Tab-separated table of C-alpha atoms in Angstrom:
chain	number	residue	atom	x	y	z
A	1	MET	CA	-96.189	139.316	107.926
A	2	ASN	CA	-97.012	140.214	112.151
A	3	LYS	CA	-100.379	139.638	111.137
A	4	HIS	CA	-100.185	135.987	109.460
A	5	LEU	CA	-97.320	134.572	112.347
A	6	SER	CA	-99.036	136.179	115.090
A	7	THR	CA	-102.126	133.223	114.225
A	8	PRO	CA	-99.931	130.232	114.631
A	9	LEU	CA	-98.618	131.472	117.893
A	10	LEU	CA	-101.850	131.961	118.963
A	11	GLN	CA	-102.860	128.639	118.533
A	12	ILE	CA	-99.394	127.492	120.376
A	13	LEU	CA	-100.156	129.623	123.092
A	14	VAL	CA	-103.904	128.902	122.997
A	15	SER	CA	-103.249	125.281	123.180
A	16	LEU	CA	-100.129	125.047	125.766
A	17	PHE	CA	-102.814	126.534	128.454
A	18	SER	CA	-105.270	123.624	127.256
A	19	VAL	CA	-102.644	121.690	127.811
A	20	TYR	CA	-101.942	123.035	131.543
A	21	VAL	CA	-105.141	123.170	132.086
A	22	THR	CA	-106.254	120.016	131.080
A	23	HIS	CA	-103.200	118.453	133.678
A	24	ARG	CA	-104.261	120.361	136.714
A	25	LEU	CA	-107.418	119.574	136.587
A	26	TYR	CA	-106.700	115.813	135.742
A	27	ARG	CA	-104.286	115.928	138.803
A	28	ARG	CA	-106.995	117.088	141.030
A	29	TRP	CA	-109.130	114.572	139.798
A	30	GLU	CA	-106.209	112.005	140.705
A	31	LYS	CA	-105.591	113.500	143.925
A	32	ARG	CA	-109.801	113.385	144.726
A	33	LYS	CA	-109.882	109.713	143.415
A	34	GLY	CA	-107.234	109.063	145.244
A	35	HIS	CA	-108.825	110.853	148.644
A	36	ARG	CA	-112.134	108.567	147.792
A	37	ARG	CA	-109.931	105.382	147.821
A	38	PHE	CA	-107.894	105.843	151.073
A	39	ALA	CA	-111.143	107.379	153.039
A	40	LYS	CA	-113.272	103.900	151.233
A	41	GLU	CA	-110.341	101.768	152.859
A	42	HIS	CA	-110.113	103.420	156.446
A	43	GLY	CA	-113.678	103.581	156.585
A	44	CYS	CA	-113.780	107.124	157.346
A	45	GLN	CA	-116.863	109.183	157.390
A	46	PRO	CA	-117.266	112.883	157.001
A	47	ALA	CA	-116.765	115.146	160.063
A	48	LYS	CA	-118.687	117.821	161.256
A	49	VAL	CA	-118.008	121.128	159.100
A	50	LEU	CA	-117.502	125.106	160.548
A	51	PRO	CA	-120.005	126.892	159.367
A	52	ASP	CA	-118.480	130.237	157.155
A	53	ARG	CA	-120.324	133.075	156.604
A	54	TYR	CA	-117.484	134.254	153.734
A	55	PRO	CA	-116.034	132.404	151.422
A	56	PHE	CA	-112.414	131.273	151.116
A	57	GLY	CA	-112.259	130.391	155.623
A	58	ILE	CA	-112.244	134.271	155.822
A	59	GLY	CA	-114.744	133.975	158.806
A	60	PRO	CA	-113.142	131.957	160.704
A	61	PHE	CA	-109.832	134.122	160.553
A	62	LEU	CA	-111.918	137.028	161.436
A	63	ASP	CA	-112.846	135.797	164.035
A	64	GLU	CA	-110.092	134.615	165.582
A	65	ILE	CA	-108.454	138.081	165.559
A	66	LYS	CA	-111.327	139.258	167.573
A	67	ASN	CA	-110.832	136.601	169.916
A	68	LEU	CA	-107.361	137.583	170.372
A	69	LYS	CA	-108.103	140.946	170.590
A	70	THR	CA	-110.963	140.423	173.594
A	71	HIS	CA	-108.611	137.718	174.706
A	72	THR	CA	-111.623	135.052	174.829
A	73	ALA	CA	-110.016	132.316	171.912
A	74	LEU	CA	-109.914	129.556	174.973
A	75	GLU	CA	-113.814	130.219	175.859
A	76	ASN	CA	-114.674	130.484	172.010
A	77	TYR	CA	-113.292	126.969	171.345
A	78	ILE	CA	-115.466	125.433	174.224
A	79	ALA	CA	-118.712	127.077	172.859
A	80	LEU	CA	-117.694	125.958	169.194
A	81	PHE	CA	-117.470	121.968	170.713
A	82	ARG	CA	-120.808	122.754	172.402
A	83	ARG	CA	-122.247	124.162	169.436
A	84	LEU	CA	-121.238	121.721	166.646
A	85	ASP	CA	-121.865	119.227	169.821
A	86	CYS	CA	-118.848	117.152	168.998
A	87	THR	CA	-115.030	116.975	169.299
A	88	THR	CA	-113.768	117.071	166.456
A	89	PHE	CA	-114.660	119.682	163.480
A	90	VAL	CA	-113.305	120.804	159.848
A	91	GLY	CA	-113.366	123.763	158.561
A	92	GLN	CA	-111.063	126.636	156.312
A	93	PHE	CA	-108.661	129.112	157.592
A	94	LEU	CA	-108.107	131.501	154.763
A	95	SER	CA	-108.148	128.512	152.140
A	96	ILE	CA	-105.790	126.382	154.841
A	97	ASN	CA	-107.899	122.939	155.945
A	98	PHE	CA	-107.638	122.079	158.944
A	99	VAL	CA	-108.968	119.872	161.777
A	100	LEU	CA	-109.816	121.180	165.939
A	101	THR	CA	-109.727	118.285	167.433
A	102	ALA	CA	-110.237	117.880	171.857
A	103	GLU	CA	-110.527	114.154	171.348
A	104	PRO	CA	-107.595	112.401	173.322
A	105	GLU	CA	-107.735	109.066	171.241
A	106	ASN	CA	-107.144	111.287	168.271
A	107	ILE	CA	-104.210	113.490	170.065
A	108	LYS	CA	-102.969	110.238	170.935
A	109	THR	CA	-102.848	109.509	167.228
A	110	VAL	CA	-101.270	112.786	165.841
A	111	LEU	CA	-99.048	112.937	168.657
A	112	ALA	CA	-97.343	108.851	168.751
A	113	THR	CA	-99.437	106.364	166.935
A	114	ASP	CA	-99.157	108.074	163.490
A	115	PHE	CA	-96.287	110.275	164.611
A	116	LYS	CA	-94.464	109.901	161.332
A	117	SER	CA	-97.122	111.272	159.178
A	118	TYR	CA	-97.284	114.746	160.899
A	119	SER	CA	-94.594	117.359	161.093
A	120	VAL	CA	-94.793	120.921	163.614
A	121	GLY	CA	-95.642	122.537	160.238
A	122	GLU	CA	-93.952	124.736	157.763
A	123	GLU	CA	-95.455	128.065	158.963
A	124	ARG	CA	-93.876	127.259	162.679
A	125	LYS	CA	-90.381	126.576	161.251
A	126	LYS	CA	-90.557	129.916	158.979
A	127	GLY	CA	-91.475	132.213	162.033
A	128	LEU	CA	-89.702	130.609	164.512
A	129	LYS	CA	-85.911	129.709	162.406
A	130	PRO	CA	-84.682	133.404	162.153
A	131	ILE	CA	-84.381	133.929	165.992
A	132	LEU	CA	-84.445	129.787	167.384
A	133	GLY	CA	-82.091	128.571	164.222
A	134	GLU	CA	-82.464	124.682	163.794
A	135	GLY	CA	-83.310	123.283	167.087
A	136	ILE	CA	-85.839	120.718	169.175
A	137	PHE	CA	-88.744	122.445	168.375
A	138	THR	CA	-88.199	123.844	165.033
A	139	THR	CA	-86.996	120.769	163.316
A	140	ASP	CA	-88.691	117.435	162.324
A	141	GLY	CA	-87.044	113.588	161.609
A	142	PRO	CA	-83.396	113.152	161.749
A	143	PRO	CA	-82.529	116.603	162.979
A	144	TRP	CA	-85.180	117.132	165.743
A	145	GLN	CA	-83.826	113.610	167.124
A	146	HIS	CA	-80.321	114.499	166.742
A	147	SER	CA	-81.251	117.658	168.905
A	148	ARG	CA	-83.166	115.522	171.779
A	149	GLU	CA	-80.613	113.136	171.714
A	150	LEU	CA	-78.100	116.035	172.356
A	151	LEU	CA	-80.366	117.793	175.028
A	152	ARG	CA	-82.362	114.689	177.038
A	153	PRO	CA	-79.032	113.616	179.386
A	154	CYS	CA	-78.913	117.475	180.100
A	155	PHE	CA	-82.558	117.449	181.684
A	156	ALA	CA	-81.655	114.514	184.465
A	157	ARG	CA	-83.072	114.735	187.806
A	158	SER	CA	-79.131	114.772	189.248
A	159	GLN	CA	-79.013	118.284	186.497
A	160	ILE	CA	-81.907	119.936	187.370
A	161	GLY	CA	-82.269	119.733	191.118
A	162	ASP	CA	-80.101	122.439	192.054
A	163	VAL	CA	-82.653	124.058	194.919
A	164	ASN	CA	-79.454	126.831	195.778
A	165	LEU	CA	-79.635	128.097	192.269
A	166	PHE	CA	-83.231	129.018	192.370
A	167	GLU	CA	-83.257	129.757	195.980
A	168	LYS	CA	-81.165	132.735	194.985
A	169	HIS	CA	-83.414	133.720	192.554
A	170	VAL	CA	-86.231	133.974	194.654
A	171	GLN	CA	-84.948	135.681	197.453
A	172	ASN	CA	-84.427	138.606	194.706
A	173	LEU	CA	-88.427	138.005	193.575
A	174	LEU	CA	-89.682	138.189	197.518
A	175	ARG	CA	-87.624	141.271	197.789
A	176	ALA	CA	-89.023	142.914	194.619
A	177	ILE	CA	-92.762	142.503	196.179
A	178	PRO	CA	-93.730	145.061	198.401
A	179	ARG	CA	-94.308	145.284	202.038
A	180	ASP	CA	-96.887	147.771	202.636
A	181	GLY	CA	-100.005	146.080	200.845
A	182	SER	CA	-100.089	147.480	198.098
A	183	THR	CA	-101.258	145.608	194.502
A	184	VAL	CA	-98.881	143.834	192.813
A	185	ASP	CA	-98.252	142.348	189.384
A	186	LEU	CA	-97.154	138.700	190.296
A	187	GLN	CA	-97.003	137.713	186.302
A	188	HIS	CA	-94.672	140.434	185.593
A	189	LEU	CA	-92.264	139.290	188.453
A	190	PHE	CA	-92.373	135.518	187.645
A	191	PHE	CA	-91.519	136.191	183.975
A	192	LYS	CA	-88.486	137.975	185.606
A	193	LEU	CA	-87.593	135.287	187.989
A	194	THR	CA	-87.965	132.402	185.403
A	195	LEU	CA	-85.780	134.112	183.008
A	196	ASP	CA	-83.070	134.825	185.603
A	197	VAL	CA	-82.935	130.999	186.852
A	198	ALA	CA	-83.011	130.031	183.033
A	199	THR	CA	-80.729	132.287	181.666
A	200	GLU	CA	-77.531	131.006	184.729
A	201	PHE	CA	-79.180	127.428	183.876
A	202	LEU	CA	-78.358	127.701	180.257
A	203	PHE	CA	-75.872	130.022	179.712
A	204	GLY	CA	-73.820	130.300	183.228
A	205	VAL	CA	-75.011	134.118	183.284
A	206	SER	CA	-78.212	135.563	185.085
A	207	THR	CA	-80.154	138.647	183.500
A	208	CYS	CA	-80.616	139.810	186.981
A	209	THR	CA	-83.586	141.890	186.426
A	210	LEU	CA	-84.875	141.203	189.702
A	211	ASP	CA	-81.603	142.360	190.644
A	212	PRO	CA	-80.862	145.553	189.040
A	213	GLU	CA	-77.226	146.388	191.129
A	214	LYS	CA	-76.084	143.370	189.379
A	215	SER	CA	-77.582	143.521	185.989
A	216	ARG	CA	-75.563	144.560	183.253
A	217	ALA	CA	-76.456	147.268	180.213
A	218	GLU	CA	-75.865	144.319	177.117
A	219	ASP	CA	-77.745	141.754	179.612
A	220	ASP	CA	-80.947	144.446	179.665
A	221	GLU	CA	-80.534	144.914	175.786
A	222	PHE	CA	-81.019	140.966	175.338
A	223	VAL	CA	-84.176	140.680	177.701
A	224	LYS	CA	-85.792	143.550	175.496
A	225	ALA	CA	-84.433	141.975	172.122
A	226	PHE	CA	-85.377	138.417	173.137
A	227	THR	CA	-88.761	139.336	174.133
A	228	TYR	CA	-89.505	141.537	170.893
A	229	ALA	CA	-88.494	138.929	168.800
A	230	GLN	CA	-90.325	136.326	170.847
A	231	ASN	CA	-93.513	138.786	170.473
A	232	SER	CA	-92.745	139.727	167.035
A	233	VAL	CA	-93.047	135.643	165.849
A	234	GLU	CA	-96.258	135.091	167.753
A	235	GLU	CA	-97.926	138.050	166.169
A	236	LYS	CA	-96.954	137.396	162.219
A	237	SER	CA	-98.060	133.795	162.528
A	238	VAL	CA	-101.532	134.227	164.243
A	239	LEU	CA	-102.013	137.417	162.111
A	240	ALA	CA	-100.602	136.153	158.972
A	241	LEU	CA	-98.683	139.638	158.746
A	242	PHE	CA	-95.517	139.458	156.082
A	243	LEU	CA	-94.648	143.042	156.348
A	244	PRO	CA	-90.933	144.179	156.921
A	245	ASP	CA	-89.683	143.977	160.500
A	246	ARG	CA	-86.531	145.760	160.466
A	247	GLN	CA	-86.726	145.742	163.898
A	248	PHE	CA	-86.684	142.087	164.120
A	249	LYS	CA	-83.897	141.606	162.932
A	250	LYS	CA	-82.383	144.025	164.608
A	251	SER	CA	-83.372	142.100	167.436
A	252	CYS	CA	-82.228	138.490	166.223
A	253	ALA	CA	-79.195	139.838	165.670
A	254	TYR	CA	-78.645	141.202	169.110
A	255	VAL	CA	-79.830	138.022	170.863
A	256	HIS	CA	-77.102	135.590	168.605
A	257	GLU	CA	-74.358	138.176	169.158
A	258	TRP	CA	-75.303	138.253	173.069
A	259	VAL	CA	-75.253	133.853	173.176
A	260	ASP	CA	-72.311	134.083	170.805
A	261	ALA	CA	-70.150	135.746	173.273
A	262	LEU	CA	-70.947	133.398	175.779
A	263	ILE	CA	-70.863	130.211	173.940
A	264	GLU	CA	-67.194	131.644	172.419
A	265	ARG	CA	-65.828	131.902	175.973
A	266	ALA	CA	-67.133	128.501	176.803
A	267	LEU	CA	-65.280	126.678	174.190
A	268	ALA	CA	-61.968	128.634	175.071
A	269	ASN	CA	-62.518	127.386	178.496
A	270	ASN	CA	-63.453	123.806	177.550
A	271	SER	CA	-60.156	122.504	177.388
A	272	THR	CA	-58.490	124.299	180.667
A	273	LEU	CA	-62.034	122.840	181.996
A	274	GLU	CA	-60.812	119.305	180.902
A	275	LYS	CA	-57.826	119.322	182.612
A	276	SER	CA	-58.781	120.771	185.723
A	277	PRO	CA	-58.674	118.501	188.375
A	278	ASP	CA	-61.966	118.723	189.647
A	279	ALA	CA	-63.917	119.130	186.234
A	280	ASN	CA	-65.987	116.114	186.975
A	281	SER	CA	-66.412	117.390	190.602
A	282	LEU	CA	-69.925	117.206	191.311
A	283	SER	CA	-69.572	120.359	192.844
A	284	ARG	CA	-69.159	121.952	189.743
A	285	ARG	CA	-72.136	124.206	188.962
A	286	TYR	CA	-74.221	122.637	186.000
A	287	VAL	CA	-74.584	125.044	183.187
A	288	LEU	CA	-75.864	123.894	179.627
A	289	LEU	CA	-73.977	125.127	177.568
A	290	HIS	CA	-70.762	123.913	179.297
A	291	GLU	CA	-71.980	120.790	178.751
A	292	LEU	CA	-73.288	121.020	175.168
A	293	ALA	CA	-69.861	122.737	174.193
A	294	ALA	CA	-68.106	119.377	175.739
A	295	GLN	CA	-70.452	117.489	173.374
A	296	THR	CA	-70.125	119.518	170.696
A	297	THR	CA	-67.729	122.999	168.622
A	298	ASP	CA	-70.742	123.372	166.273
A	299	ARG	CA	-71.250	127.171	167.482
A	300	ILE	CA	-74.496	127.685	165.466
A	301	ARG	CA	-75.972	124.300	167.071
A	302	ILE	CA	-75.199	125.383	170.491
A	303	ARG	CA	-76.483	128.379	170.092
A	304	SER	CA	-79.965	127.008	168.626
A	305	GLU	CA	-80.068	124.496	171.220
A	306	LEU	CA	-79.561	127.176	174.100
A	307	LEU	CA	-82.836	129.205	172.399
A	308	ASN	CA	-84.900	127.068	171.918
A	309	THR	CA	-84.625	125.622	175.552
A	310	LEU	CA	-84.948	129.056	176.938
A	311	LEU	CA	-88.159	129.838	175.224
A	312	ALA	CA	-89.530	126.535	176.349
A	313	GLY	CA	-87.990	127.282	180.036
A	314	ARG	CA	-89.457	130.428	180.533
A	315	ASP	CA	-92.673	131.306	179.593
A	316	THR	CA	-94.180	128.343	180.659
A	317	THR	CA	-92.778	127.790	184.344
A	318	ALA	CA	-94.050	132.284	184.317
A	319	SER	CA	-97.528	131.195	183.338
A	320	LEU	CA	-98.057	128.246	185.219
A	321	LEU	CA	-96.770	130.093	188.539
A	322	SER	CA	-99.050	133.198	187.310
A	323	ASN	CA	-101.956	130.487	187.292
A	324	ALA	CA	-101.064	128.893	190.349
A	325	TRP	CA	-101.181	132.118	192.221
A	326	TRP	CA	-104.142	133.501	191.007
A	327	SER	CA	-106.520	130.832	191.624
A	328	ILE	CA	-104.705	129.818	194.518
A	329	SER	CA	-105.675	133.746	196.042
A	330	LYS	CA	-109.010	132.815	195.772
A	331	ASP	CA	-109.267	129.902	197.853
A	332	PRO	CA	-108.567	130.144	201.345
A	333	ARG	CA	-109.042	126.205	202.067
A	334	ILE	CA	-106.118	125.334	199.680
A	335	TRP	CA	-103.642	128.440	200.836
A	336	SER	CA	-104.190	127.059	204.216
A	337	ARG	CA	-103.410	123.565	203.332
A	338	LEU	CA	-100.392	124.366	201.739
A	339	GLN	CA	-99.104	126.253	204.093
A	340	ARG	CA	-99.842	123.441	206.640
A	341	GLU	CA	-97.665	121.189	203.988
A	342	VAL	CA	-94.832	124.065	203.569
A	343	VAL	CA	-94.243	123.714	207.560
A	344	SER	CA	-94.031	120.292	207.906
A	345	LEU	CA	-91.449	120.257	205.534
A	346	VAL	CA	-89.518	123.474	206.402
A	347	PRO	CA	-86.507	122.395	208.920
A	348	PRO	CA	-85.842	124.603	211.778
A	349	LEU	CA	-83.691	128.153	211.628
A	350	GLY	CA	-80.064	126.947	210.568
A	351	GLU	CA	-80.607	123.874	209.345
A	352	ASN	CA	-80.366	122.947	205.611
A	353	ARG	CA	-83.216	124.063	203.043
A	354	PRO	CA	-84.895	120.495	201.835
A	355	LEU	CA	-83.898	118.671	199.165
A	356	PHE	CA	-84.970	118.379	195.247
A	357	GLU	CA	-86.153	115.090	196.089
A	358	GLU	CA	-88.315	116.287	199.202
A	359	LEU	CA	-90.062	118.625	197.536
A	360	LYS	CA	-90.884	116.424	194.831
A	361	ASP	CA	-93.060	114.111	197.457
A	362	MET	CA	-95.205	117.484	198.620
A	363	LYS	CA	-98.136	115.618	197.667
A	364	TYR	CA	-100.899	118.970	198.427
A	365	LEU	CA	-98.074	121.137	196.394
A	366	ARG	CA	-97.904	118.696	193.526
A	367	ALA	CA	-102.114	118.097	193.167
A	368	THR	CA	-101.891	122.098	193.207
A	369	LEU	CA	-99.757	121.947	190.507
A	370	ASN	CA	-101.532	119.175	188.267
A	371	GLU	CA	-104.852	120.742	188.832
A	372	SER	CA	-103.646	124.646	187.338
A	373	LEU	CA	-101.966	122.861	184.453
A	374	ARG	CA	-105.396	121.316	184.065
A	375	ILE	CA	-108.035	124.092	184.368
A	376	HIS	CA	-104.887	126.427	182.430
A	377	PRO	CA	-102.644	124.259	180.364
A	378	VAL	CA	-99.410	126.597	179.465
A	379	VAL	CA	-99.569	125.245	175.485
A	380	PRO	CA	-104.073	125.513	175.530
A	381	VAL	CA	-103.532	124.915	171.895
A	382	ASN	CA	-101.334	122.955	170.077
A	383	SER	CA	-100.870	121.942	166.274
A	384	ARG	CA	-99.016	119.160	164.072
A	385	GLU	CA	-99.345	119.480	159.811
A	386	ALA	CA	-100.185	116.269	157.351
A	387	ILE	CA	-97.165	115.239	155.897
A	388	ALA	CA	-98.920	112.307	154.205
A	389	ASP	CA	-102.814	110.908	153.626
A	390	THR	CA	-103.513	109.457	157.310
A	391	ALA	CA	-106.791	109.486	159.051
A	392	LEU	CA	-108.191	110.325	162.803
A	393	PRO	CA	-109.768	107.547	164.534
A	394	HIS	CA	-112.704	109.616	165.905
A	395	GLY	CA	-115.053	112.325	164.728
A	396	GLY	CA	-116.416	111.151	161.895
A	397	GLY	CA	-120.596	110.456	160.408
A	398	LYS	CA	-123.255	111.352	162.801
A	399	ASP	CA	-122.204	110.024	166.031
A	400	GLY	CA	-118.926	110.739	165.850
A	401	ARG	CA	-117.044	107.857	166.394
A	402	SER	CA	-115.946	107.059	162.772
A	403	PRO	CA	-112.958	107.509	161.432
A	404	VAL	CA	-111.684	111.253	159.372
A	405	PHE	CA	-109.721	111.515	156.494
A	406	VAL	CA	-106.696	113.907	156.943
A	407	PRO	CA	-105.759	114.563	153.508
A	408	LYS	CA	-101.454	115.196	153.227
A	409	GLY	CA	-101.159	119.043	153.965
A	410	THR	CA	-103.891	119.956	156.821
A	411	ILE	CA	-102.981	121.366	159.410
A	412	VAL	CA	-104.838	118.983	163.007
A	413	ASN	CA	-104.958	121.856	165.777
A	414	TYR	CA	-105.764	120.210	169.080
A	415	ALA	CA	-107.086	121.994	171.892
A	416	VAL	CA	-105.768	120.723	174.960
A	417	HIS	CA	-107.840	123.758	177.458
A	418	ALA	CA	-110.859	122.260	175.804
A	419	MET	CA	-109.759	118.402	176.654
A	420	HIS	CA	-109.020	119.705	179.749
A	421	HIS	CA	-112.524	121.347	180.426
A	422	CYS	CA	-114.331	118.398	179.270
A	423	GLN	CA	-117.561	116.958	182.036
A	424	GLU	CA	-117.373	113.764	180.213
A	425	LEU	CA	-113.854	113.453	180.822
A	426	PHE	CA	-113.378	114.767	184.499
A	427	GLY	CA	-116.918	115.383	186.073
A	428	GLU	CA	-119.538	117.637	186.143
A	429	ASP	CA	-116.983	119.823	188.264
A	430	ALA	CA	-114.863	119.840	185.532
A	431	ASP	CA	-114.613	123.823	185.367
A	432	GLU	CA	-113.722	123.933	189.134
A	433	PHE	CA	-110.315	124.625	190.574
A	434	ARG	CA	-110.186	121.267	192.807
A	435	PRO	CA	-106.561	120.171	194.032
A	436	GLU	CA	-108.069	117.170	195.732
A	437	ARG	CA	-109.272	114.893	192.902
A	438	TRP	CA	-105.908	114.689	192.326
A	439	LEU	CA	-105.066	112.615	195.965
A	440	ASP	CA	-105.894	108.953	197.261
A	441	GLU	CA	-108.314	110.386	200.160
A	442	GLU	CA	-110.963	109.039	202.373
A	443	GLY	CA	-111.037	105.402	201.007
A	444	LYS	CA	-111.213	106.792	197.291
A	445	LYS	CA	-108.290	106.923	194.056
A	446	GLY	CA	-107.445	110.294	193.040
A	447	LEU	CA	-107.488	110.757	189.260
A	448	ARG	CA	-105.805	108.168	187.050
A	449	VAL	CA	-105.194	110.336	183.451
A	450	GLY	CA	-103.826	109.062	180.388
A	451	TRP	CA	-104.057	111.128	177.250
A	452	GLU	CA	-107.282	113.001	178.233
A	453	TYR	CA	-104.653	114.755	180.584
A	454	LEU	CA	-101.271	116.696	178.033
A	455	PRO	CA	-100.274	119.351	180.404
A	456	PHE	CA	-96.611	118.335	178.722
A	457	ASN	CA	-97.620	117.090	175.123
A	458	GLY	CA	-97.080	113.446	174.757
A	459	GLY	CA	-95.326	110.697	172.627
A	460	PRO	CA	-92.163	110.939	170.818
A	461	ARG	CA	-92.450	114.502	171.410
A	462	ILE	CA	-92.999	114.822	175.039
A	463	CYS	CA	-91.625	117.652	176.835
A	464	ILE	CA	-88.262	116.534	178.535
A	465	GLY	CA	-88.029	119.065	180.856
A	466	ARG	CA	-91.639	118.169	182.466
A	467	GLU	CA	-89.923	117.384	185.562
């Protein structure tokens, strides 16, 4: 009986499997047909392909792990472009199709002219949302637009130009530097400085990592939890590790608890502030949390935007300071010229400190920071995910000047560091730290840059805190 029944059942299963396979093959054929049609209509040509010694993109994955361990990823990206003799190539990374480009017009297309065809990528969202929530760096479309509109007014020059706030923390930094001539790790101190400043600007409460006498135990725990969670996200996203991490969950929970307590306090005091006669006084210190609390009572939204902004403001500024001081320390000529400019601005003792606008007008200091951001961009490589079939204007064909087809789901990585070191864009001395290239001096005009210089991203998602 079972023998007779099993034969028709087996036939049905085989038939269903055949239908499924045929359907999948047909869908794949239709998809490839659509790709060929799109590429032909847009004049696309094949781009150079990154050679892989293993199948399924395992080679680039292993190379990336090695590069991260030896801290040579950025140098090797430049070497790849030079070895392949191009500024755009394609490849696979664990079966994920990717494009790596250092071509300004391609980056402009991704970030601006074809902005709607790209997202920040699902992997980034999955990695960052547990700690940051849904904010300006973890969303696309209308939610992202809402976040940007919520935050943009908070970064007006009148709001971020509180020199006195910075001065207090800079003095703490100076006191932490030994006076006996011993070696000091400035980068470690710079990360403390930017965290202290950022938390006071964002939350109204500084972590005071540079002033242990004022730091609280719960603030120290917040710093540890936030740092662990951030590092955990970076390691998982790069190395594709998906093992359970209980400490990560605990760290995220503590970070949220710490911020939520401040939010509750701000919302409770909001009505009192509004009724206060000096509520709109210019003397009232600016705190982003208070401004957000005045616009919305959505606690999760406030927390998410604050943590998104903290992530952006802490590491990038600390990296800029570290890179700039490292470069300045190797060139006494740059150091001396910066000193002369500072002396010409700093008023005699007892007078008011320089204003924010006066600091902005320090031309050689600005040139030095611009050059640091060129040589050492704080976000050296970034990416977007194609959410529709699209194309990049350059990279295809033998000469690399034809368009390149970018299928939906492709990860487009843009190598800002490699672009900033391109001799065709910045001259034969592109690898040299030379602030003077930005100045109008000796009858020569300084650099006038476009999309080849991208320290703050570009297009609709350009950094709102770049000033």
